[in-house]
Amino acid sequence: MEMLHADGIRKSFGNLEVLCGVSLTANKGDVISLIGGSGSGKSTFLRCLNCLEHPTGGEIRVNGEAIAFKPDGHGNREPESKAQMRRIRARLAMVFQGFNLWSHMTLIENVIEAPVHVLGVERRQAVDEGLRLLQRVGLYDKRDAYPAFLSGGQQQRGAIARALAVQPLAMLFDEPTSALDPELVGEVLRVIRELAEEGRTMILVTHEMSFARDVSSQVLFLHGGRVEEAGAPAEVFGNPRSERLARFLGSFN
Amino acid sequence: MSERPNVLVQGGRASFRSLRLDAGTVTPVVAAIVLATYAALRMRWDWLGDYYPLLIRGLGMTVLLVVVTSSLGMLLAIPVGLVQVVGPRWLALPARAFCTVIRGTPLLLQLWLLYYGLGSLFPQFPWIRDSALWPILRQAWPYAFLGLTMSYAAYEGEVFRGAFKGVPKGQLDAARAYGMSGFLMFRRIWLPQAFRRAMPTLAGETILQLKATPLVATITVIDVYSVAAQVRQQTYLTYEPLLLISAIYIVLAVVITKIFVRLSGKSRDNTAFRKS
Ligand SMILES: Nc1ncnc2c1ncn2[C@@H]1O[C@H](COP(=O)(O)OP(=O)(O)OP(=O)(O)O)[C@@H](O)[C@H]1O
Ligand SMILES: [Mg+2]
């Protein structure tokens, strides 16, 4: 079943064309990894998927529903209905490189914020569910801690709990371990791996090549705003066709 | 052998330390005691009996001025700061100009322009003279409240501009990514975080506001300072009334500090400043 479909996504910042037609289809349970060099447009593409950036061209369909765009009067496009965009966006949970837990809220407050205030879930129910999720990522004890008092790994696991709390149709990870000290990477990857194994639909931008190889159902290699190579992880990692991908992968050894 | 005296010395030192007060606390306390003793023994306070009703009234006005103008000023400062960060030009420019003009001119001048300027302009319009508001507009205090509110709004507008700008972009990204509307994001994320950033500055600025209130005496509003001035004129006592109101201002300043500590106490564990 198709959960997330992007077709020919293009994005320019002024004259700079960052994405020149990137497509992707994620069916339920797919884990799609985006790899590529710095500045290849991975983050921008991910942010187009939930309209944090408004794509200049292309189409997005979430759970069968297409996001409608209209001209914004400055030569770009914007979503036709903000309400529709927010409703869809709320269910495409994003996990950021810098965690971005809300710093003035405790962990549990962070987790129930979107369910209560965006999705209209009853508070008690949201707290119950939130505590269950914190338990799951191993942070039940830290439920009343403020983010600044948590390690990076704990913050990121908390951010994952926040993402799970909206019962996401698909999860968008933007380099979830890049800002972590090496010894904290493992605990976060373990949680993500579990999510992959239980059949979550995920789009994952990452520089953790062996992890991507392990968990992905599909890998896209982006270069210069285009998908240079795509396929099953064994193919892409084991048998790169383009010189560029081979060189890119070589840089990790 | 060598351990026992050591323990004794340490115990002695510890209890000594707990008795000792540091110079930072002692100096003002000693000074206050000396001053109070001197004031009680060598100064005249018999006028207090005649003037205390007036003093209370003046104190009431001073407190009211600070509380009302700081509250209204803050309500005004939030939009003044916000539109300078996200507003369209036609809102941002006037807000910017408002801050620059008010902050760039003496408050005394503003009060006079309001009171003598507006105050003499209004009676020339019959519809104002005849309106139900005229009995109020004829008095001085509306201009004092207006002037002090605008002043607070301008300074704090600038503080809030910085505070809004200082909230990391990632915090707002996360709010939008989880489907918040602009207003919900403002209410739940942006404003609370900006407020926590502004709080320490606001405490100091509110004390400055307190210390600006005596200026209203120049437009005939009766605050606690103007009562002291009246006492001086009528009793020929110079220092006693001034000492008394100094003490009053100090107490008010301490109260303001305490209130802000209480207000920001809730966010004590907050973090916006630790890592970011
Ligand atoms: N808001 C923006 N305005 C202008 N240019 C931008 C903006 N966001 C991204 N870019 C540019 O778009 C290009 C792609 O950026 P993007 O962040 O998508 O790359 P990335 O593949 O995620 O790189 P990295 O691995 O370093 O995170 C870069 O050249 C970047 O400078
Ligand atoms: Mg990136």
XYZ file of C-alpha atoms and ligand atoms in Angstrom:
561
model
C 0.000 0.000 0.000
C 1.432 3.366 -1.004
C 1.995 5.715 1.948
C 4.138 8.456 0.523
C 4.709 9.370 -3.054
C 6.776 12.239 -4.414
C 7.002 12.839 -8.113
C 9.525 15.088 -9.838
C 10.137 17.342 -6.857
C 11.982 20.472 -7.839
C 13.146 23.264 -5.581
C 15.008 26.483 -6.229
C 16.240 29.075 -3.776
C 16.311 32.167 -5.965
C 18.496 31.202 -8.905
C 20.004 28.222 -7.146
C 18.335 25.022 -8.275
C 18.777 22.579 -5.414
C 16.418 19.802 -6.516
C 15.911 19.029 -10.178
C 13.182 16.428 -10.160
C 13.482 13.863 -7.372
C 10.916 11.073 -7.148
C 10.286 8.394 -4.575
C 7.540 6.003 -3.594
C 7.333 4.550 -0.127
C 4.897 1.708 0.427
C 3.814 0.729 3.883
C 6.778 -0.659 5.789
C 9.383 0.631 3.394
C 12.590 2.084 4.759
C 14.100 4.345 2.139
C 17.567 5.713 2.801
C 18.821 8.871 1.141
C 22.567 9.121 0.855
C 24.759 11.643 -0.863
C 27.415 14.285 -0.358
C 26.991 17.514 1.527
C 24.817 19.967 -0.375
C 23.319 17.308 -2.636
C 19.832 18.313 -1.497
C 18.905 15.514 0.927
C 17.603 17.764 3.679
C 15.836 20.012 1.252
C 14.071 17.034 -0.312
C 12.988 15.746 3.077
C 11.707 19.187 4.018
C 9.768 19.361 0.765
C 7.988 16.136 1.647
C 6.260 17.778 4.619
C 6.201 21.213 2.998
C 8.596 22.872 5.432
C 10.005 23.993 2.101
C 7.467 24.597 -0.633
C 8.576 22.649 -3.686
C 8.851 24.720 -6.850
C 7.580 21.815 -8.926
C 6.391 18.240 -8.640
C 3.692 16.410 -6.764
C 3.324 14.923 -3.326
C 0.778 12.331 -2.291
C 0.397 11.132 1.287
C -1.766 8.109 1.990
C -3.475 8.639 -1.364
C -4.199 12.331 -0.790
C -2.440 14.809 -3.071
C -1.251 18.130 -1.643
C -2.706 20.893 -3.792
C -0.476 23.845 -4.670
C -1.176 27.305 -6.030
C 1.129 30.149 -7.133
C 2.305 32.230 -4.177
C 2.729 35.444 -6.168
C 6.538 35.398 -5.897
C 7.175 32.897 -8.658
C 7.010 29.930 -6.302
C 4.111 27.753 -5.169
C 2.445 27.359 -1.817
C -0.064 24.823 -0.528
C -3.580 25.750 -1.573
C -5.048 24.856 1.789
C -3.014 25.476 4.910
C -5.418 23.309 6.876
C -4.830 20.369 4.546
C -1.095 20.869 4.627
C -1.025 20.977 8.434
C -3.244 17.929 8.738
C -0.962 15.922 6.460
C 2.219 17.345 7.925
C 1.215 16.441 11.459
C 1.207 12.782 10.439
C 4.604 12.898 8.722
C 6.642 12.954 11.890
C 10.043 14.529 11.463
C 13.164 13.766 13.477
C 15.839 16.430 13.177
C 19.595 16.311 13.191
C 19.615 18.812 16.072
C 16.778 17.041 17.988
C 14.798 20.288 18.362
C 12.921 19.172 21.421
C 11.083 22.227 22.736
C 13.412 23.533 25.391
C 10.788 25.023 27.700
C 8.885 21.755 28.047
C 9.702 18.560 29.882
C 10.108 15.365 27.919
C 6.546 14.174 28.466
C 5.204 17.639 27.628
C 7.165 17.507 24.401
C 5.665 14.142 23.553
C 2.027 15.091 24.178
C 2.240 18.566 22.650
C 1.244 17.701 19.094
C -1.328 15.021 19.998
C -3.124 17.379 22.402
C -2.837 20.704 20.626
C -2.731 19.687 16.982
C -4.584 16.384 16.771
C -7.040 17.108 19.584
C -6.347 13.949 21.575
C -7.626 14.061 25.127
C -4.864 15.010 27.527
C -5.086 12.024 29.874
C -5.033 9.627 26.982
C -2.089 11.469 25.408
C -0.135 11.268 28.660
C -0.793 7.527 29.008
C 0.295 6.913 25.462
C 3.242 9.303 25.839
C 4.544 7.517 28.923
C 4.234 4.204 27.121
C 6.338 5.607 24.267
C 8.946 7.010 26.652
C 9.119 3.611 28.269
C 9.674 2.139 24.891
C 12.638 4.370 24.053
C 14.001 3.835 27.554
C 13.299 7.303 28.944
C 10.440 6.696 31.359
C 12.637 7.820 34.252
C 13.419 11.056 32.469
C 9.813 11.957 31.693
C 9.927 15.164 33.751
C 13.382 16.277 32.702
C 13.990 19.294 30.519
C 15.894 18.634 27.284
C 19.012 20.536 28.324
C 19.516 18.058 31.145
C 19.597 15.077 28.788
C 22.440 13.711 26.716
C 22.227 14.044 22.953
C 21.286 10.394 22.621
C 18.513 10.764 25.179
C 17.253 13.902 23.474
C 17.128 12.146 20.133
C 15.315 9.137 21.575
C 12.890 11.597 23.165
C 12.421 13.237 19.787
C 11.632 9.820 18.332
C 9.018 9.284 21.045
C 7.536 12.654 20.120
C 7.411 11.508 16.512
C 5.721 8.229 17.388
C 3.104 10.039 19.459
C 1.351 11.424 16.378
C 0.881 7.879 15.021
C 2.776 8.830 11.900
C 1.901 7.582 8.445
C 5.587 7.915 7.661
C 8.600 9.118 9.609
C 11.172 11.490 8.189
C 14.656 11.270 9.705
C 17.243 13.901 8.802
C 20.651 12.603 9.847
C 19.381 11.605 13.285
C 22.812 10.608 14.577
C 25.110 13.159 12.948
C 25.108 15.527 15.919
C 25.831 12.773 18.439
C 29.039 11.797 20.136
C 30.174 8.457 18.687
C 29.381 6.503 21.854
C 25.750 7.711 21.758
C 25.058 6.771 18.147
C 24.330 3.136 18.949
C 21.424 3.708 21.335
C 19.607 5.849 18.769
C 20.248 3.513 15.857
C 18.943 0.639 17.962
C 15.616 2.414 18.391
C 15.387 3.246 14.696
C 16.201 -0.337 13.781
C 13.375 -1.590 15.985
C 10.989 0.792 14.270
C 12.122 -0.471 10.895
C 11.626 -4.054 11.984
C 8.093 -3.439 13.211
C 7.138 -2.220 9.756
C 7.168 1.565 10.085
C 7.365 3.545 6.898
C 10.486 5.653 7.059
C 12.537 8.014 4.943
C 16.024 8.230 6.373
C 18.780 10.642 5.449
C 21.955 9.217 6.867
C 25.706 8.980 6.694
C 25.687 5.666 8.589
C 26.317 3.490 5.553
C 26.397 0.091 7.186
C 23.213 0.897 9.083
C 21.495 2.025 5.880
C 22.621 -1.175 4.223
C 21.122 -3.203 7.060
C 17.729 -1.649 7.509
C 16.776 -0.167 4.150
C 14.435 -1.643 1.616
C 15.654 0.888 -0.892
C 18.552 3.319 -1.178
C 18.654 6.543 -3.208
C 21.949 8.226 -3.965
C 21.460 11.940 -4.519
C 23.920 14.100 -6.348
C 23.426 17.681 -7.470
C 19.708 17.546 -6.783
C 19.093 14.386 -8.813
C 18.748 10.713 -7.986
C 21.976 9.424 -9.432
C 21.392 5.834 -8.466
C 18.634 3.901 -6.737
C 17.987 0.324 -5.821
C 18.120 -2.371 -3.191
C 20.878 -1.793 -0.629
C 22.843 -4.845 -1.737
C 22.963 -3.478 -5.278
C 23.724 0.115 -4.433
C 26.373 -0.662 -1.846
C 27.683 -3.896 -3.317
C 27.750 -2.969 -6.933
C 27.704 0.790 -7.556
C 27.267 1.524 -11.233
C 28.342 5.136 -11.346
C 31.859 6.334 -10.717
C 30.502 9.013 -8.379
C 28.688 6.599 -6.097
C 31.737 4.350 -5.961
C 33.884 7.309 -4.988
C 31.276 8.478 -2.439
C 31.116 5.048 -0.821
C 34.882 4.767 -0.939
C 35.155 7.900 1.197
C 33.559 6.026 4.099
C 36.168 3.289 4.275
C 47.946 11.500 67.069
C 47.904 14.000 64.313
C 44.339 13.248 63.313
C 42.488 14.432 66.378
C 43.594 18.048 66.447
C 43.007 18.109 62.728
C 39.379 17.125 63.193
C 38.997 19.722 65.911
C 40.453 22.400 63.742
C 38.191 21.481 60.891
C 35.119 21.410 63.137
C 36.064 24.751 64.608
C 36.605 26.254 61.224
C 33.275 24.958 59.921
C 31.228 26.401 62.785
C 33.156 29.631 62.532
C 32.341 29.828 58.851
C 28.643 29.265 59.421
C 28.596 32.233 61.832
C 30.593 34.514 59.629
C 28.750 36.703 57.156
C 30.519 37.888 54.084
C 31.368 41.529 53.584
C 28.797 41.904 50.817
C 25.968 41.295 53.284
C 27.486 42.958 56.288
C 28.393 46.327 54.820
C 24.878 47.427 53.777
C 23.316 46.003 56.931
C 25.751 47.877 59.165
C 25.301 51.031 57.124
C 21.519 50.737 57.397
C 21.656 50.258 61.168
C 23.969 53.245 61.638
C 21.804 55.385 59.415
C 18.565 54.293 61.085
C 19.977 54.979 64.547
C 21.208 58.366 63.485
C 17.886 59.145 61.808
C 15.879 58.094 64.852
C 17.999 60.030 67.334
C 19.056 63.154 65.496
C 16.356 63.808 62.917
C 12.824 65.102 63.137
C 9.932 62.786 62.269
C 7.047 64.543 63.956
C 5.708 65.693 60.554
C 4.856 62.092 59.717
C 1.670 62.387 61.767
C 0.339 65.167 59.552
C 1.534 63.856 56.267
C 1.103 60.139 56.391
C -2.336 60.094 54.678
C -0.846 62.050 51.816
C 2.208 59.801 51.772
C 0.018 56.721 51.536
C -1.908 58.266 48.690
C 1.302 59.165 46.887
C 2.680 55.697 47.441
C -0.542 54.266 46.019
C -0.131 56.365 42.901
C 3.512 55.327 42.483
C 2.670 51.643 42.831
C -0.299 51.980 40.504
C 1.855 53.766 37.940
C 4.477 51.027 37.950
C 2.044 48.116 37.913
C -0.356 49.487 35.311
C 2.180 51.027 32.931
C 4.486 47.997 33.070
C 1.619 45.596 32.407
C 0.072 47.614 29.605
C 3.518 48.454 28.283
C 4.431 44.791 28.138
C 1.222 43.906 26.331
C 2.117 46.560 23.791
C 5.795 45.584 23.666
C 5.068 42.024 22.513
C 3.431 43.029 19.207
C 5.902 45.914 18.791
C 8.775 43.422 19.046
C 7.065 40.706 17.021
C 6.168 42.763 13.957
C 9.761 43.902 13.689
C 10.816 40.270 13.337
C 8.053 38.761 11.192
C 5.734 41.609 10.307
C 5.145 43.141 6.892
C 7.058 46.356 6.220
C 4.052 48.565 6.782
C 3.909 47.310 10.373
C 7.615 46.784 11.006
C 8.640 50.307 9.997
C 6.205 52.184 12.258
C 7.124 49.870 15.151
C 10.804 50.528 14.516
C 10.147 54.283 14.336
C 8.105 54.195 17.557
C 10.974 52.536 19.433
C 13.583 54.880 17.996
C 11.662 58.069 18.770
C 10.568 57.129 22.269
C 13.939 55.723 23.232
C 15.732 58.657 21.649
C 13.966 61.440 23.555
C 13.821 62.216 27.285
C 10.785 60.866 29.087
C 10.403 64.266 30.737
C 9.949 65.822 27.322
C 7.393 63.206 26.313
C 5.345 63.796 29.451
C 5.336 67.531 28.873
C 4.444 67.177 25.204
C 1.563 64.893 26.133
C 0.289 66.918 29.040
C 0.846 70.476 27.888
C 0.609 69.684 24.167
C -2.309 67.277 23.943
C -3.814 68.777 27.062
C -4.057 72.189 25.461
C -5.040 70.829 22.074
C -8.016 68.818 23.300
C -10.145 71.703 24.654
C -10.123 73.267 21.191
C -12.330 70.485 19.880
C -15.900 70.909 21.074
C -16.680 67.225 20.578
C -13.926 66.345 23.022
C -14.894 69.080 25.478
C -18.455 67.864 25.405
C -17.667 64.172 25.562
C -18.141 62.054 28.643
C -14.365 61.537 28.769
C -13.576 65.201 29.233
C -13.620 65.175 33.042
C -10.912 62.528 32.840
C -8.911 64.107 30.040
C -8.799 67.358 31.976
C -6.758 65.737 34.672
C -3.054 65.043 34.615
C -2.872 61.369 35.443
C -4.067 59.995 32.069
C -1.054 61.642 30.426
C 1.279 60.238 33.050
C -0.054 56.718 32.489
C 0.066 57.142 28.719
C 3.604 58.518 28.723
C 5.026 55.851 31.008
C 3.223 53.066 29.140
C 4.638 54.196 25.811
C 8.093 54.468 27.289
C 7.971 50.948 28.714
C 6.516 49.598 25.466
C 9.336 51.121 23.428
C 12.177 49.825 25.582
C 10.602 46.411 26.073
C 9.566 46.247 22.417
C 13.263 46.305 21.677
C 13.900 43.607 24.293
C 11.172 41.411 22.816
C 12.447 41.951 19.297
C 15.749 40.446 20.377
C 14.034 37.721 22.376
C 11.822 36.637 19.473
C 14.782 36.670 17.129
C 16.881 34.670 19.569
C 14.601 31.633 19.654
C 16.450 29.002 17.589
C 14.954 28.320 14.181
C 14.888 24.584 14.883
C 12.368 25.115 17.684
C 9.960 26.737 15.253
C 10.753 24.205 12.519
C 9.699 21.448 14.872
C 6.485 23.306 15.697
C 5.605 23.624 12.014
C 6.682 20.076 11.240
C 4.159 18.822 13.780
C 1.333 20.702 12.133
C 1.020 23.791 14.300
C -0.645 26.822 12.769
C 1.180 30.133 12.960
C -0.888 31.250 15.920
C -0.582 27.977 17.825
C 3.172 28.009 17.277
C 3.303 31.578 18.571
C 1.243 30.762 21.637
C 2.807 27.442 22.563
C 6.428 27.750 21.494
C 7.604 31.127 20.314
C 6.136 33.454 22.929
C 6.953 31.281 25.969
C 10.532 30.892 24.842
C 10.897 34.581 24.008
C 9.443 35.425 27.406
C 11.990 33.323 29.221
C 14.737 35.034 27.293
C 13.362 38.479 28.056
C 12.626 37.877 31.735
C 16.003 38.794 33.291
C 16.115 42.038 31.334
C 12.492 42.846 32.133
C 13.198 42.726 35.869
C 15.851 45.407 35.567
C 13.784 47.491 33.177
C 10.810 47.463 35.525
C 12.994 48.856 38.299
C 14.087 51.587 35.898
C 10.395 52.211 35.262
C 9.864 52.621 39.002
C 12.668 55.119 39.167
C 11.217 57.068 36.247
C 7.890 57.641 38.003
C 8.961 60.789 39.950
C 8.927 62.621 36.618
C 5.125 62.648 36.745
C 5.404 65.170 39.573
C 6.384 67.711 36.931
C 2.942 67.423 35.384
C 1.158 67.797 38.729
C 0.458 64.124 39.382
C 0.777 63.403 43.103
C 3.097 60.445 43.549
C 5.172 59.613 46.576
C 8.045 61.787 45.431
C 5.834 64.834 45.013
C 4.554 64.364 48.557
C 8.138 64.403 49.814
C 8.766 67.587 47.862
C 5.688 69.116 49.440
C 6.891 68.157 52.908
C 10.218 69.833 52.214
C 8.571 73.034 51.105
C 6.183 73.234 54.016
C 8.403 72.073 56.887
C 11.822 73.251 55.667
C 13.168 69.783 56.416
C 15.579 68.687 53.730
C 16.828 65.214 54.408
C 14.119 63.478 56.352
C 11.491 63.238 53.580
C 14.127 62.345 50.996
C 15.523 59.600 53.199
C 12.067 58.205 53.769
C 11.168 57.975 50.100
C 14.593 56.547 49.270
C 13.800 53.735 51.659
C 10.385 53.349 50.025
C 11.912 53.101 46.545
C 14.420 50.521 47.751
C 11.653 48.400 49.233
C 9.607 48.653 46.024
C 12.634 47.700 43.948
C 13.215 44.642 46.113
C 9.554 43.667 45.747
C 9.786 43.968 41.963
C 12.908 41.806 41.937
C 11.164 39.184 44.069
C 8.139 39.137 41.778
C 10.296 38.518 38.743
C 12.278 35.822 40.508
C 8.963 34.155 41.326
C 7.790 34.533 37.733
C 10.905 33.017 36.237
C 11.176 30.452 39.028
C 8.799 28.217 37.142
C 11.269 28.000 34.321
C 14.270 27.580 36.577
C 15.172 24.266 35.029
C 14.738 25.615 31.674
C 17.336 25.232 29.370
C 17.039 27.611 26.585
C 20.343 29.000 27.764
C 22.307 25.924 28.721
C 22.794 24.109 25.481
C 21.466 25.245 22.212
N 16.907 28.129 2.874
C 17.873 28.046 1.941
N 18.175 29.129 1.200
C 19.140 29.071 0.278
N 19.847 27.976 -0.014
C 19.574 26.863 0.666
C 18.577 26.837 1.689
N 18.540 25.586 2.203
C 19.456 24.874 1.554
N 20.081 25.619 0.615
C 21.121 25.146 -0.298
O 20.658 24.007 -0.920
C 21.707 23.075 -1.130
C 21.294 21.730 -0.590
O 21.194 21.817 0.801
P 20.729 20.590 1.703
O 20.737 21.087 3.088
O 19.481 20.037 1.173
O 21.910 19.562 1.491
P 22.166 18.185 2.230
O 22.252 17.154 1.166
O 21.183 17.985 3.294
O 23.604 18.424 2.840
P 24.199 17.974 4.255
O 24.692 16.563 4.089
O 25.341 18.920 4.445
O 23.117 18.128 5.262
C 22.935 23.651 -0.456
O 23.738 24.232 -1.472
C 22.385 24.723 0.414
O 23.287 25.780 0.536
Mg 21.226 17.980 5.458
